[in-house]
Coordinates of C-alpha atoms in Angstrom, one line a residue:
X15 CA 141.5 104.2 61.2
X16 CA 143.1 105.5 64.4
X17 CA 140.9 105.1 67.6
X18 CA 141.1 107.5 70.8
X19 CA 139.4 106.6 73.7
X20 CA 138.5 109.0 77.2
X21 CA 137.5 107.1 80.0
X22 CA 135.1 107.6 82.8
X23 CA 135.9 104.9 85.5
X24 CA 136.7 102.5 82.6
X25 CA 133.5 103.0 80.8
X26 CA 135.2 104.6 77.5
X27 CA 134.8 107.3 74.8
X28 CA 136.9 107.7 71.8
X29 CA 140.2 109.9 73.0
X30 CA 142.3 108.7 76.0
X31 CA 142.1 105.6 77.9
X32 CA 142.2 106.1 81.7
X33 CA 141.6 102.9 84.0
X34 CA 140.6 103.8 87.4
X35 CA 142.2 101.2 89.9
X36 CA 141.1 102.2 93.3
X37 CA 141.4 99.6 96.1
X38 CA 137.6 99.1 97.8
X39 CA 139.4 100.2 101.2
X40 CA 140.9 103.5 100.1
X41 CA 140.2 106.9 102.1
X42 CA 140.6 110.3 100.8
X43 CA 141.7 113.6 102.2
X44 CA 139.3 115.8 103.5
X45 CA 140.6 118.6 102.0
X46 CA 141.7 118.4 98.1
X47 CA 144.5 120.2 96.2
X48 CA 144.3 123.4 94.9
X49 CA 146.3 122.3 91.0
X50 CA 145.2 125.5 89.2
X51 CA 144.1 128.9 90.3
X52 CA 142.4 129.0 94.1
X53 CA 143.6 132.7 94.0
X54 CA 141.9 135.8 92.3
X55 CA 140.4 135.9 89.0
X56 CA 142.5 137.2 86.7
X57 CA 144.5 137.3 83.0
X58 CA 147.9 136.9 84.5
X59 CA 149.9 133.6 82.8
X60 CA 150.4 132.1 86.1
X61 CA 149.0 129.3 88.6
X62 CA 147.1 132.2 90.8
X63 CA 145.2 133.7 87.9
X64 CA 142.4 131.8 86.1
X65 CA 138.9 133.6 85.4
X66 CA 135.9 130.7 85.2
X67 CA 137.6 128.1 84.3
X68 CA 135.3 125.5 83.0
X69 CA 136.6 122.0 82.3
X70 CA 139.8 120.4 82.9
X71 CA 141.9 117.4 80.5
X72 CA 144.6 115.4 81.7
X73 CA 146.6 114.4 79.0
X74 CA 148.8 110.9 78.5
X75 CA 151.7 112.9 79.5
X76 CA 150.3 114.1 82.5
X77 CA 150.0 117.6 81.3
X78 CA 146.5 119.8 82.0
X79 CA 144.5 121.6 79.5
X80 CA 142.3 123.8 81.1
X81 CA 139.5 125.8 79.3
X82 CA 140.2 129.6 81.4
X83 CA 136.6 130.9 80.3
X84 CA 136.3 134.0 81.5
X85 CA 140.3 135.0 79.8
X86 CA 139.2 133.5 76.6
X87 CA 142.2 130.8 76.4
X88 CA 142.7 127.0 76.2
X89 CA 146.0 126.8 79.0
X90 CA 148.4 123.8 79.0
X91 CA 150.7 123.1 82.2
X92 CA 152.7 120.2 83.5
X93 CA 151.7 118.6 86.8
X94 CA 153.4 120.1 89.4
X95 CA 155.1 122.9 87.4
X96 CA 153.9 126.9 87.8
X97 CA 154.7 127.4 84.1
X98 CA 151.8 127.6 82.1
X99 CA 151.4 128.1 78.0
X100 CA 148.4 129.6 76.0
X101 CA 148.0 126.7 72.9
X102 CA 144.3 128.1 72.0
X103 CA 142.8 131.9 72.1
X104 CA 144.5 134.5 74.1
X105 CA 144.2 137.4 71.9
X106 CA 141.7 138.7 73.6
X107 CA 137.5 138.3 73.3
X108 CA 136.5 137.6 69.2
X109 CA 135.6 135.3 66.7
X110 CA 138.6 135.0 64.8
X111 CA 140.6 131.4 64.6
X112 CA 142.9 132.7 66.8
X113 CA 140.4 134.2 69.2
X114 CA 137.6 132.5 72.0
X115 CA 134.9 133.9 73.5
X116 CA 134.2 132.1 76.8
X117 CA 135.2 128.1 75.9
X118 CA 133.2 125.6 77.7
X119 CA 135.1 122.4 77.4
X120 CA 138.2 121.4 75.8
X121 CA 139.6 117.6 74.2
X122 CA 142.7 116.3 73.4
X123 CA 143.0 113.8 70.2
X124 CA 146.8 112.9 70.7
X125 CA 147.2 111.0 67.9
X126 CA 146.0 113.9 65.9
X127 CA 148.1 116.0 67.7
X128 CA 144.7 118.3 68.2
X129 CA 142.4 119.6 70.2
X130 CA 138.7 120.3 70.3
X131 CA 136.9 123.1 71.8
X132 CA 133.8 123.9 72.5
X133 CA 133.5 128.1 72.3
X134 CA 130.6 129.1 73.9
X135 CA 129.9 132.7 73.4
X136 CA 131.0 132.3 69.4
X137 CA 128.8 129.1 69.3
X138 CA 130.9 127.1 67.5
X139 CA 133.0 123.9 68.0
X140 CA 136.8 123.7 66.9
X141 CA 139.8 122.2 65.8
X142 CA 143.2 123.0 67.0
X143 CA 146.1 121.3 65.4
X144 CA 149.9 121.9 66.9
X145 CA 152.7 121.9 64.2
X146 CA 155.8 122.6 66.7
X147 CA 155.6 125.9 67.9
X148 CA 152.0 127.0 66.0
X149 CA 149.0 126.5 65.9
X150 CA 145.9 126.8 63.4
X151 CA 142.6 125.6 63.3
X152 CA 139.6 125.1 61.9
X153 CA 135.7 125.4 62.8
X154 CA 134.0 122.1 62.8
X155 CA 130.5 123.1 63.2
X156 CA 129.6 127.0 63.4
X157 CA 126.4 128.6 64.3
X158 CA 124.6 129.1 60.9
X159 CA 121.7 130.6 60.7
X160 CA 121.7 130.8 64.8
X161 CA 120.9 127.2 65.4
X162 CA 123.4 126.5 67.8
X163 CA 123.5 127.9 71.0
X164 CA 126.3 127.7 73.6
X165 CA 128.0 124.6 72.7
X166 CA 129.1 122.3 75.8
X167 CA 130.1 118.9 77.0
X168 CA 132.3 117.4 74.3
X169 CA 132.2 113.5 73.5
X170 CA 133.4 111.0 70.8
X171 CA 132.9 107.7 69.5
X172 CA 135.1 104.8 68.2
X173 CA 134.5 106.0 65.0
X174 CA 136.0 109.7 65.8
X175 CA 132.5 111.3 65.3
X176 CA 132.3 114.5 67.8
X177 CA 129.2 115.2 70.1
X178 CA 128.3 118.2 72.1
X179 CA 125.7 119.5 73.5
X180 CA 123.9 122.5 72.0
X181 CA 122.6 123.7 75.7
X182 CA 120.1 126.6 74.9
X183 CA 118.6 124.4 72.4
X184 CA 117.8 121.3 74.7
X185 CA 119.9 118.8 72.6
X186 CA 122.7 116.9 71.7
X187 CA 124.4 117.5 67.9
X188 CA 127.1 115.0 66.8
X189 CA 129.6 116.1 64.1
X190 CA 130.5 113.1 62.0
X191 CA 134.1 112.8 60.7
X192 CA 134.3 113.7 57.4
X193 CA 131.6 115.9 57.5
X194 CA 130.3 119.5 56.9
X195 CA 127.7 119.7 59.1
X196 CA 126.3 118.5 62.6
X197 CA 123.3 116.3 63.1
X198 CA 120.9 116.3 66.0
X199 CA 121.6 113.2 68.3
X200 CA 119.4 110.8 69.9

């Protein structure tokens, strides 16, 4: 089985290993730098126009995947490049497998060549698979009979199992590979 790993100062998750070597002595800017948006809200495919974005991915080759929130898209741009592509949503508010309604965080499983999204307003979690140019996807865990509310904060474990928070419910669910349906966490 393939393992992914995400990393927060070394301390890892299942996705993408990142090791944190900052020298004890280091100083930092005062001010940071603006890599997305800093402009106006708005639905424009360009640097200047995001609308609540809500999480940001770096991805092994150095490319950010941003959940836009308020246009209803997972973006994907290069460091350092203007250029941005839509690989998730963008046709506009619904619940269709093409569509988003206000995604709250966003993973990349490179080795699956997929992502996972957390879509807030639909209350449902997804999975994104490219095949070159296109995408499709599938919903992982789905609001059924309205017990899940506002999905968030996406996770995983060695063993590829997802977890989330379910926010207006006051807990943690975990979607276990293989699976058809989400569990409550501990």
């Amino acid at each position: 089985m393939n393992s992914f790993t995400h990393s927060i100062n070394s301390v890892n998750f299942p996705f993408i290993l990142v090791t944190l070597n900052i020298p004890i002595h280091a100083r930092w800017e005062n001010n940071g730098l603006t890599v997305a948006g800093g402009h106006e809200e708005g639905k424009a495919l360009n640097e200047l126009n995001l609308n609540c974005p809500c999480s940001l991915f770096v991805d092994a080759d150095q490319r950010m995947i941003i959940a836009d929130g308020g246009n209803d898209r997972i973006i994907r741009r290069r460091m350092g490049d203007t250029r941005e592509q839509v690989i998730a949503g963008g046709h506009g508010e619904g619940n269709k497998l093409s569509q988003l309604n206000s995604p709250s965080d966003v993973l990349v499983v490179q080795n699956m060549n997929s992502l996972i999204i957390c879509d807030r307003q639909n209350r449902r979690v997804l999975r994104c698979y490219f095949h070159s140019d296109t995408i499709s996807g599938e919903s992982l865990v789905v609001n059924i009979d309205w017990q899940l509310s506002h999905p968030e904060e996406l996770f995983s474990d060695t063993l590829c199992n997802i977890y989330f928070v379910d926010f207006l419910n006051y807990r943690r669910r975990k979607w276990q590979r293989q699976s058809s349906k989400s569990i409550q966490s501990s």
